[in-house]
Short mmCIF file of C-alpha atoms and ligand atoms in Angstrom, two decimals:
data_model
loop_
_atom_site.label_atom_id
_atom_site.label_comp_id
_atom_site.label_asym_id
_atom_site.label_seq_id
_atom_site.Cartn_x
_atom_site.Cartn_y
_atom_site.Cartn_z
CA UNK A 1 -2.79 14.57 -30.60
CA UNK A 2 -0.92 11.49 -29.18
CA UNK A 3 -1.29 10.59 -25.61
CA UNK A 4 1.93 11.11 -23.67
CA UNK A 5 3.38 7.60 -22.40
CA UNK A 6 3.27 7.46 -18.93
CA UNK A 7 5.35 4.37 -17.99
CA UNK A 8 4.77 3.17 -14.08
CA UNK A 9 8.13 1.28 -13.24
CA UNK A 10 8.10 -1.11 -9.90
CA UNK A 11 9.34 -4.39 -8.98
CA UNK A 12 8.08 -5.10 -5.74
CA UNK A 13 5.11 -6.23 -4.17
CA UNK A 14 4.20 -2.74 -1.78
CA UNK A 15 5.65 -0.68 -4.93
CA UNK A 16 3.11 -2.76 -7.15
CA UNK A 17 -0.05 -2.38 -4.21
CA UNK A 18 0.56 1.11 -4.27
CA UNK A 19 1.03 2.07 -7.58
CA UNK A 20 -2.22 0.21 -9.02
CA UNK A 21 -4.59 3.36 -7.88
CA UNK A 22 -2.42 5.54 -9.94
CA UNK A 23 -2.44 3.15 -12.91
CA UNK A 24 -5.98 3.58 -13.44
CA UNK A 25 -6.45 6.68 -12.89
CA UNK A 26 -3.49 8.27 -15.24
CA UNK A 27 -5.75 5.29 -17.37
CA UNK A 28 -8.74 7.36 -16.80
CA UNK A 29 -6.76 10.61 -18.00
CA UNK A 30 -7.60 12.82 -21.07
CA UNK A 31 -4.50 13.14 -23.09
CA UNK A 32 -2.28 10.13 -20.85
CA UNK A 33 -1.67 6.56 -21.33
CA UNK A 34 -0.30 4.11 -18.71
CA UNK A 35 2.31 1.53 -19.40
CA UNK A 36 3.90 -0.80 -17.02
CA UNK A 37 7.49 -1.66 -16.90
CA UNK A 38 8.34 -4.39 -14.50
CA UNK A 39 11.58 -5.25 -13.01
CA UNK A 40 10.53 -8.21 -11.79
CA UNK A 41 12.74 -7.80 -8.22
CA UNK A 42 10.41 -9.75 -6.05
CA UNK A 43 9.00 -13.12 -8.79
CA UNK A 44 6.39 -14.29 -6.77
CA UNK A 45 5.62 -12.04 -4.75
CA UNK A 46 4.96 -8.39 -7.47
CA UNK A 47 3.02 -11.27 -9.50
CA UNK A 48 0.54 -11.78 -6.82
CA UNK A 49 0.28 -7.90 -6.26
CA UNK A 50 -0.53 -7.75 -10.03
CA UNK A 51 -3.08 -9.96 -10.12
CA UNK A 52 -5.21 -8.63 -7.05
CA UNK A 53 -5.21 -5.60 -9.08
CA UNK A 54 -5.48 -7.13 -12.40
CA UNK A 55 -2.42 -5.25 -13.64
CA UNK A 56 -0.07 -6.87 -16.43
CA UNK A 57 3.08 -5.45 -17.20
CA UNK A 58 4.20 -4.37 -20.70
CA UNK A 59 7.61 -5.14 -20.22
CA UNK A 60 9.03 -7.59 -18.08
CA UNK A 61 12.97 -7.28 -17.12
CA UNK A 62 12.79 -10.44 -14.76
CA UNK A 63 15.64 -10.05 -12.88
CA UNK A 64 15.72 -11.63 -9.61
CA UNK A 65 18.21 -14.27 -8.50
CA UNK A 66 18.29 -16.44 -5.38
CA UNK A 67 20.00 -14.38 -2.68
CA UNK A 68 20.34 -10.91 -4.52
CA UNK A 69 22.47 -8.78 -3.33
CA UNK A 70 21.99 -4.90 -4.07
CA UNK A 71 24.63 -4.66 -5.90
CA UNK A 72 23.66 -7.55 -8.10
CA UNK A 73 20.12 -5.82 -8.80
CA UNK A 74 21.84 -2.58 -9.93
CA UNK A 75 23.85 -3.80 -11.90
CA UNK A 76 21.23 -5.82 -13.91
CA UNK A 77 18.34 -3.14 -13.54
CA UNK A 78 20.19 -0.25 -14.72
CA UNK A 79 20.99 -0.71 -18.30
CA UNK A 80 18.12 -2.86 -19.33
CA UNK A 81 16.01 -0.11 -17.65
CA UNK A 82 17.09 2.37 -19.76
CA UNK A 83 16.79 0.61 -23.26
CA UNK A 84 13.33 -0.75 -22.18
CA UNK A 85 12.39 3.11 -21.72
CA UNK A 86 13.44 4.07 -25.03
CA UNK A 87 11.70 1.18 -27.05
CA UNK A 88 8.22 1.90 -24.68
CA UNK A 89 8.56 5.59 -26.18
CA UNK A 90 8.03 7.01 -22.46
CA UNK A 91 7.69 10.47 -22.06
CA UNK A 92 7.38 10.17 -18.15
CA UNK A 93 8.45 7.44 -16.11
CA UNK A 94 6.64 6.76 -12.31
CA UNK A 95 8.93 5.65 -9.42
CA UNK A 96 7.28 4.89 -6.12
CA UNK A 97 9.32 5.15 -2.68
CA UNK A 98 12.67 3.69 -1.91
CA UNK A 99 13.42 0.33 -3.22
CA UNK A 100 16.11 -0.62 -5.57
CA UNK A 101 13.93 -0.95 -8.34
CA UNK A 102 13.00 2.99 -7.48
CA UNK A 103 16.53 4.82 -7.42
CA UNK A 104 17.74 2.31 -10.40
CA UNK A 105 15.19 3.19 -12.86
CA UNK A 106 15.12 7.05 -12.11
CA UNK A 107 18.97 6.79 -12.22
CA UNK A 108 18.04 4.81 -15.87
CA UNK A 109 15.50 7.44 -17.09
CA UNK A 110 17.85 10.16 -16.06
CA UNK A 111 20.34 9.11 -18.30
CA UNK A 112 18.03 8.57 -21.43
CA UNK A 113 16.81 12.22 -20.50
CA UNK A 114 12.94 11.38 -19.77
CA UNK A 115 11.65 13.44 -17.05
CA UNK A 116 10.79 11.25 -13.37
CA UNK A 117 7.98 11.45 -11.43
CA UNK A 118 8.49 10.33 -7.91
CA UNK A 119 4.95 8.80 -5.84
CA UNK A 120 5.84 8.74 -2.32
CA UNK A 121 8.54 11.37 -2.29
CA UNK A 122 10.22 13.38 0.30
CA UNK A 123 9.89 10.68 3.28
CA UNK A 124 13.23 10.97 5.72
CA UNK A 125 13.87 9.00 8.69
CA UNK A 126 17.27 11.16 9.05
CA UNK A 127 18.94 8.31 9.22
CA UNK A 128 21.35 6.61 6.22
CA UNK A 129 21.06 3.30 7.78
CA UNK A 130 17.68 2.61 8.89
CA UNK A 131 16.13 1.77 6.87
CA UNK A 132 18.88 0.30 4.98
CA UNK A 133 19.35 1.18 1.92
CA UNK A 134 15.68 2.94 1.53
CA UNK A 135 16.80 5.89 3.00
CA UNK A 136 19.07 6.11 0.85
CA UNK A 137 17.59 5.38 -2.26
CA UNK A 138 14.37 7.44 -1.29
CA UNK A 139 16.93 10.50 -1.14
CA UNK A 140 19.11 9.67 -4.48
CA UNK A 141 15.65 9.01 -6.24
CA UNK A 142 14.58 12.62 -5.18
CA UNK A 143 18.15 14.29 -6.46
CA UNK A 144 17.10 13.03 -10.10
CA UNK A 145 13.30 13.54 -10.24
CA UNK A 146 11.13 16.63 -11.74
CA UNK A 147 7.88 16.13 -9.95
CA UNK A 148 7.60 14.82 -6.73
CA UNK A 149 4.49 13.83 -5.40
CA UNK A 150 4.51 14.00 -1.17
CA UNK A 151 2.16 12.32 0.65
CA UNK A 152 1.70 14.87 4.23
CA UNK A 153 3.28 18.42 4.25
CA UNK A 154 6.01 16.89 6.42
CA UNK A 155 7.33 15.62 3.29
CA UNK A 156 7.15 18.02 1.24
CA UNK A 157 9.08 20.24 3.62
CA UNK A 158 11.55 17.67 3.56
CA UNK A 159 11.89 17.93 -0.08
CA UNK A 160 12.44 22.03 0.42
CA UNK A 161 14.70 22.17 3.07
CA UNK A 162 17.22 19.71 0.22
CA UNK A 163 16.56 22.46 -1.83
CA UNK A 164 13.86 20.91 -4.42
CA UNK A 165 12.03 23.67 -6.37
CA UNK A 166 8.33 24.24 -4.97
CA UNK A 167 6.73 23.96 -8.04
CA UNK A 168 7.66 20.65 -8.88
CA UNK A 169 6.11 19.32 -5.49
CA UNK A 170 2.92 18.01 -4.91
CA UNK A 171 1.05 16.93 -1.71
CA UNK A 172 -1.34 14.71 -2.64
CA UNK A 173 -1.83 12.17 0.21
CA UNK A 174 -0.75 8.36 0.15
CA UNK A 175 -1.63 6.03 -2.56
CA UNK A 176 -1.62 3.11 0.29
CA UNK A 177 -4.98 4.63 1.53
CA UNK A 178 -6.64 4.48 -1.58
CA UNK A 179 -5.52 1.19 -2.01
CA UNK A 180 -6.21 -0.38 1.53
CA UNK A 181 -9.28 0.92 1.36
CA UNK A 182 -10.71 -0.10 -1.71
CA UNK A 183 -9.27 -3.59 -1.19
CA UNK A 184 -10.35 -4.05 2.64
CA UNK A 185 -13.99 -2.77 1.61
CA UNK A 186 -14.63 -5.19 -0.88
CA UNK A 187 -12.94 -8.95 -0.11
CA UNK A 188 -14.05 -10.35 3.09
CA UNK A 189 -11.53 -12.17 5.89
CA UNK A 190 -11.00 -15.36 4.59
CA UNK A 191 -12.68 -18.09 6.57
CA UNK A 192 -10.51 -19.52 9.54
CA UNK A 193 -10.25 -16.28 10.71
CA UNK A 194 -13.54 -14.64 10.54
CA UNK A 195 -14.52 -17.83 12.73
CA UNK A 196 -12.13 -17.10 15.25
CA UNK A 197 -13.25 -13.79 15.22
CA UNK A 198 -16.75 -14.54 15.15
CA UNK A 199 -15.88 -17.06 18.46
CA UNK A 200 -14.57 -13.75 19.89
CA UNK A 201 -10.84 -14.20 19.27
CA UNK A 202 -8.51 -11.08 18.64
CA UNK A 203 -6.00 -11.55 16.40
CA UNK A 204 -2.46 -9.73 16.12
CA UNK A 205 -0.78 -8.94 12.55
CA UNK A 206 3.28 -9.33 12.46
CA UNK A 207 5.24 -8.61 9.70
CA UNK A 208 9.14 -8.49 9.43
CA UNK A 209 11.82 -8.57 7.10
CA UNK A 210 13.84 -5.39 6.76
CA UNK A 211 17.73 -5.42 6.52
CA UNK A 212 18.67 -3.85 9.04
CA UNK A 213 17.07 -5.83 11.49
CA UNK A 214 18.08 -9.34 9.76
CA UNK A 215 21.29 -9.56 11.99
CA UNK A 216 18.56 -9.34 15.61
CA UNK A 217 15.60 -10.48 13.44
CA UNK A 218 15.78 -14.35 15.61
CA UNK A 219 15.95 -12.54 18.62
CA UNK A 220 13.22 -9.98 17.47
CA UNK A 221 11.37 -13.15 16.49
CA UNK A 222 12.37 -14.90 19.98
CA UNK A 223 10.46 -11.99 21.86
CA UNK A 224 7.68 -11.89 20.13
CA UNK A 225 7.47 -15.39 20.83
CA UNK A 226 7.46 -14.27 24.41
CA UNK A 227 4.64 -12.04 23.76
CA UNK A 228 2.46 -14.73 22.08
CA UNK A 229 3.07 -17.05 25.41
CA UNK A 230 1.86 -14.64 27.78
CA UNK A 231 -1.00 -13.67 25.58
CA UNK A 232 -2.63 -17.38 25.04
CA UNK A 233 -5.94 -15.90 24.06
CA UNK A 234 -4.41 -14.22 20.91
CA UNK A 235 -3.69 -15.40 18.29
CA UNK A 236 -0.88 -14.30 16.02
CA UNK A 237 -0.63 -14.16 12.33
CA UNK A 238 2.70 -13.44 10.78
CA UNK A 239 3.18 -14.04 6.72
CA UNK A 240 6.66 -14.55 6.55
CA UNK A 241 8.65 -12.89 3.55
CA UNK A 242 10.18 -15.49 1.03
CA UNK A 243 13.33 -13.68 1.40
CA UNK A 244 16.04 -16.81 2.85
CA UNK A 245 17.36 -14.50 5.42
CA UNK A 246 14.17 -13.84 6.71
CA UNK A 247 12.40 -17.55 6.61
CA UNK A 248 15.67 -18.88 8.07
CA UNK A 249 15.45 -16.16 11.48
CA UNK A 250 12.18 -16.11 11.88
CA UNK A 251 10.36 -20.22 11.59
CA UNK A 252 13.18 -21.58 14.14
CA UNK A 253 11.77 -19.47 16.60
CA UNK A 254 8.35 -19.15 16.16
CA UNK A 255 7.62 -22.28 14.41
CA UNK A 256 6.37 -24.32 17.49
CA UNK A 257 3.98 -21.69 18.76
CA UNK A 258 0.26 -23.01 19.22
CA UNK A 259 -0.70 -19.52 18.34
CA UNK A 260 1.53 -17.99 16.09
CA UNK A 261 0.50 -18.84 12.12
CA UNK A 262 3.55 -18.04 9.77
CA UNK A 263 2.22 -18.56 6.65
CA UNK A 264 3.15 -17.87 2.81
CA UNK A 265 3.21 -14.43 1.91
CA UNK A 266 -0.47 -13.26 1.56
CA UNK A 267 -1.76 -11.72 -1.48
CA UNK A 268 -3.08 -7.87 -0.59
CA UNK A 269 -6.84 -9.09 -1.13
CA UNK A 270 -6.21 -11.25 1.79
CA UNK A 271 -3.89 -8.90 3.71
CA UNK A 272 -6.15 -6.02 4.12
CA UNK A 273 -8.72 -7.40 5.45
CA UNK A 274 -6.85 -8.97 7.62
CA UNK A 275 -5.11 -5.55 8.92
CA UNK A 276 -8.79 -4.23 8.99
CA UNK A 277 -9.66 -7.08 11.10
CA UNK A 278 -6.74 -7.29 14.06
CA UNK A 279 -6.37 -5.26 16.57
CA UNK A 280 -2.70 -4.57 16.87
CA UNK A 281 -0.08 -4.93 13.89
CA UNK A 282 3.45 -5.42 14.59
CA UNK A 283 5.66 -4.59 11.97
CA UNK A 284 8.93 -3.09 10.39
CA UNK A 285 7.13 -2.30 6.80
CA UNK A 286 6.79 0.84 5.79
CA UNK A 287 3.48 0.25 4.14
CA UNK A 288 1.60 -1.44 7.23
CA UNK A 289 2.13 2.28 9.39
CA UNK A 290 0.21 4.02 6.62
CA UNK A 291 -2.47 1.06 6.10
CA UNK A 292 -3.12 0.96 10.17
CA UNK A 293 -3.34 4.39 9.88
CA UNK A 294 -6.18 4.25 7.52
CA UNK A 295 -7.87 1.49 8.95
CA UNK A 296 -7.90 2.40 12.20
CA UNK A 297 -5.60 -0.15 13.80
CA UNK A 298 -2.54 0.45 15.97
CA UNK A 299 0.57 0.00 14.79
CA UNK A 300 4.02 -1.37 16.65
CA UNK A 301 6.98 -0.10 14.47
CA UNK A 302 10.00 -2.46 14.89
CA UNK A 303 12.00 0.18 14.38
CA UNK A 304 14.08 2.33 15.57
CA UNK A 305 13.43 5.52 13.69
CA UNK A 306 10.71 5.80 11.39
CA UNK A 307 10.23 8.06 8.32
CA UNK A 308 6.44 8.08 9.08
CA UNK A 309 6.68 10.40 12.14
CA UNK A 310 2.99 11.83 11.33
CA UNK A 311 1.60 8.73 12.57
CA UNK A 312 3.47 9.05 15.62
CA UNK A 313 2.36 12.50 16.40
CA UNK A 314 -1.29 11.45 15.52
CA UNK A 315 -1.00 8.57 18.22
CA UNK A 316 -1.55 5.52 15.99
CA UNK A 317 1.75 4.44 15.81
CA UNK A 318 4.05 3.50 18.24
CA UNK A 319 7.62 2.90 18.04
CA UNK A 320 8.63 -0.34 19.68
CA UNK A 321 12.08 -0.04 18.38
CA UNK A 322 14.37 -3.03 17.36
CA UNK A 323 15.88 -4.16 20.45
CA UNK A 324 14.35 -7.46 21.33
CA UNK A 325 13.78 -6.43 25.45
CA UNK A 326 12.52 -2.89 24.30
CA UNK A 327 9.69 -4.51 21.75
CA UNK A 328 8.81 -7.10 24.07
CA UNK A 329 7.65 -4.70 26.59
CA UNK A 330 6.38 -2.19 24.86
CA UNK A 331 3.87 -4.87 23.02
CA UNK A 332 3.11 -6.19 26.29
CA UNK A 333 1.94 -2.71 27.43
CA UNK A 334 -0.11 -2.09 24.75
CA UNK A 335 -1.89 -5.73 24.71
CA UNK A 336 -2.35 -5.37 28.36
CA UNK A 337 -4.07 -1.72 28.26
CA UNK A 338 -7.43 -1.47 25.93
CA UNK A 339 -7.35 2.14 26.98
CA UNK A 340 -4.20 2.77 25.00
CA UNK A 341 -5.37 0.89 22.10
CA UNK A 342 -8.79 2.27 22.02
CA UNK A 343 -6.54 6.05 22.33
CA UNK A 344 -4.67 4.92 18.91
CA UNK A 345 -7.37 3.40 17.30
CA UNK A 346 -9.41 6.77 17.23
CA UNK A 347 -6.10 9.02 16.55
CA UNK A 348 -7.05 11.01 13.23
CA UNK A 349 -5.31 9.52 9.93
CA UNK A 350 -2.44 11.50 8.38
CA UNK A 351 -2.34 10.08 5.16
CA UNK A 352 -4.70 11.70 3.38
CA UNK A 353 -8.63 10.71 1.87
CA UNK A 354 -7.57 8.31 -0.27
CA UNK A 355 -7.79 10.64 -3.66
CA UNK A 356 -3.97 10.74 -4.09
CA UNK A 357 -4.02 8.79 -7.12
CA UNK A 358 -5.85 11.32 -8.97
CA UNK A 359 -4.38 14.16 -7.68
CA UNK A 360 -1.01 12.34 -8.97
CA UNK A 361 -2.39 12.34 -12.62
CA UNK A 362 -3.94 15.35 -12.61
CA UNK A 363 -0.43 16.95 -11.62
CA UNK A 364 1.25 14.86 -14.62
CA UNK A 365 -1.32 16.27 -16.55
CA UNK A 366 -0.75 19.47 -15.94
CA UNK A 367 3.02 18.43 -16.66
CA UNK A 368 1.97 18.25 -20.03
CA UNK A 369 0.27 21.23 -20.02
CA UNK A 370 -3.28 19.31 -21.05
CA UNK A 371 -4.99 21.04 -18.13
CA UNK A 372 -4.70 23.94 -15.19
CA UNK A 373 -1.98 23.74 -12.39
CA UNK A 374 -4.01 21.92 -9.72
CA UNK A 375 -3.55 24.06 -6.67
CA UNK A 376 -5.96 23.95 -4.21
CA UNK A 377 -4.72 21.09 -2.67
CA UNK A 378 -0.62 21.80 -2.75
C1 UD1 B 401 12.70 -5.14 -0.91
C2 UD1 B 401 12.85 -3.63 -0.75
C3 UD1 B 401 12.14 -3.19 0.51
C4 UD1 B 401 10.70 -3.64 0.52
C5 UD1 B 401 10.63 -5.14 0.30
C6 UD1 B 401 9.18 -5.57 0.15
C7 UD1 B 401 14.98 -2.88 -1.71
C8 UD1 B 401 16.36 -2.44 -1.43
N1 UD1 B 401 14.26 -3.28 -0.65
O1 UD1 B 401 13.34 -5.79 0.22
O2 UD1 B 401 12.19 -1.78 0.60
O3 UD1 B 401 10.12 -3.32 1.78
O4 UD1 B 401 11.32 -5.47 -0.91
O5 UD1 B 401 9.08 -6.95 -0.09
O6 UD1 B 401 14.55 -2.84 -2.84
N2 UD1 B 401 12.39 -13.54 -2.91
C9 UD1 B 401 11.80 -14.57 -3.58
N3 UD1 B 401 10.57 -14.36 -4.13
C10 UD1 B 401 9.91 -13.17 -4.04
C11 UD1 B 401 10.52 -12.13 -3.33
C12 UD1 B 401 11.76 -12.32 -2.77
O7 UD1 B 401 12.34 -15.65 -3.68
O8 UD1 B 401 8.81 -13.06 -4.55
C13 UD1 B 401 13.73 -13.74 -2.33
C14 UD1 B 401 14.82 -13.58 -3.37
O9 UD1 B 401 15.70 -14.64 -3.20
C15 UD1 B 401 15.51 -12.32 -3.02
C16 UD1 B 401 15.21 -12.12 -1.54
O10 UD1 B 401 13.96 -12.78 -1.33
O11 UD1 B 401 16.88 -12.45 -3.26
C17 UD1 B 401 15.08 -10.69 -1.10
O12 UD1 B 401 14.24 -9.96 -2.02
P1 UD1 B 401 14.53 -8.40 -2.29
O13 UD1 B 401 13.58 -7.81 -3.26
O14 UD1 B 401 15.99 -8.25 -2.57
O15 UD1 B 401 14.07 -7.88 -0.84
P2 UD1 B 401 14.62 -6.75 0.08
O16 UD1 B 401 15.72 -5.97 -0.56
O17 UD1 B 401 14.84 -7.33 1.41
#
């Protein structure tokens, strides 16, 4: 019998970080053999995420310009998408989340009539425009998919109430925890930073570069600029995304800082441990929520809405929102209260054991009917 062609389609770097666990295990599946099919959204950054991983795409559609716009990236992902698919021979193609790559690619496969399996399906903020367009292409993505694979119950109830059968849904926890996990527990903190953490030094994680915060993102960047002055014994570590939007907000205000580093993008071996090692991340990624979660650090969402609420409920996230004021204060309160932090740092993680990944390709396998319906853990 030949293996079914399981073809794992991302572009971006968190798409490419969270999709490796489910590479090798589909890999490590009787009867199911991964391919890769890059889109090649993000250059440098996916090939970083690839190489931590030591992942190399099959096919490579290589299609981002300077200053993409969305409309740009459909309009090249689409149809090369779908005659890649038919040359690889897929018989399933993976999605992951919400990014243009995501909805493109399962809008691609849907034409060519192969069947879409969506990791990281069913999350909802409940709002169209934050995050913008995620929320949006998270929901399209689950309107053309036949198994969706949620990470909590929450999202798998979303999935329901739009009227998704049940027996295409799977909860299988978050691929981000396998991932973080693995990753944190075997590269240490790269040197400047364990010594200032051996001297005692605490060290703060910031990360931003959604759209929909790029019109505030200087001010956003102006108060936590604030944030670092009042707190001179911290020091601050923000890897700025290569996005122009983003670089061009964010180093005119925080450039000058004694202690705030922006620095390059970091590759994930030298981002988790860094997560693992700070004690408070401030963020608007989606990913960093779920990877404090798992690690046991407290999160700040610069956000207004989040479609992680689980974490919220469990106490290690907090939502700072996007309003420069708002964020300002609410980071000062948490840096100035170790009770708080100590409260979120020992709230229980959500996300699962970090075993989604093979729950993922034991589902697909199932699929394919090569083995029992998996459901004790659905
Ligand atoms: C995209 C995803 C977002 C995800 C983020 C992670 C969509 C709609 N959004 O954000 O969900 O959180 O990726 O990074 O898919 N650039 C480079 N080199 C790189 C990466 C980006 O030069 O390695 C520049 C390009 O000029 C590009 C711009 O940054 O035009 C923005 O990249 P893009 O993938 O369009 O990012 P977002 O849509 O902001």
């Amino acid at each position: 019998m030949t293996s079914k062609r399981i073809v794992l389609a991302f572009g971006t770097r968190p798409e490419a970080t969270k999709m490796a666990p489910v590479y090798r295990a589909v890999e490590q599946t009787c009867g199911l053999q991964p391919l890769i099919l890059s889109t090649g959204q993000q250059r440098q950054m996916l090939d970083g995420a690839l190489s931590v991983f030591d992942l190399t795409p099959d096919h490579d559609l290589n299609v981002m310009t300077d200053r993409q716009t969305l409309a740009d990236l459909t309009a090249r992902i689409v149809p090369q998408a779908g005659r890649t698919l038919r040359e690889m021979g897929a018989d399933m193609v993976l999605v992951h989340g919400d990014t243009s790559t995501s909805f493109c690619v399962a809008l691609s496969a849907f034409y060519e009539g192969i069947p879409v399996g969506h990791v990281e399906a069913g999350l909802r903020s409940g709002n169209l425009r934050e995050p913008f367009p995620e929320e949006a292409n998270r929901r399209l993505t689950g309107v053309l998919s036949t198994l969706d694979f949620a990470p909590t119950g929450g999202s798998k109830a979303n999935l329901l109430r739009e009227g998704k059968s049940e027996t295409g849904i799977f909860v299988t926890g978050q691929t981000a925890v396998d991932a973080v996990r693995e990753v944190a527990g075997r590269v240490p903190l790269r040197p400047p930073w364990r010594q200032r953490l051996e001297a005692g030094q605490r060290l703060v994680t910031v990360t931003m570069h959604r759209r929909e915060n790029q019109p505030m993102m200087r001010e956003m960047a102006e108060a936590l600029g604030r944030v670092a002055r009042a707190h001179p014994e911290l020091h601050f570590i923000y890897p700025v995304h290569l996005s122009p939007a983003v670089q061009e907000a964010v180093r005119p205000a925080l450039g000058s800082l004694e202690n705030f580093e922006l620095i390059e993008p970091l590759d994930y071996s030298e981002m988790a441990p860094l997560m693992a090692a700070s004690v408070l991340l401030a963020t608007d990624s989606g990913g960093l929520q779920e990877e404090g979660a798992a690690l046991g650090v407290p999160v700040a969402v610069l956000r207004n809405v989040t479609e992680r609420p689980e974490g919220v409920e469990a106490g290690v996230l907090r939502l700072a929102g996007n309003d420069p004021q708002q964020l300002e204060a609410t980071l000062l309160e948490l840096l100035g209260d170790e009770r708080q932090l100590e409260a979120m740092r020992s709230a229980r993680n959500p996300y699962g054991d970090g075993k989604a990944a093979g729950r993922i390709a034991q589902a697909i396998a199932w699929h394919f009917g090569l083995t029992q319906r998996p459901d004790d853990w659905q």
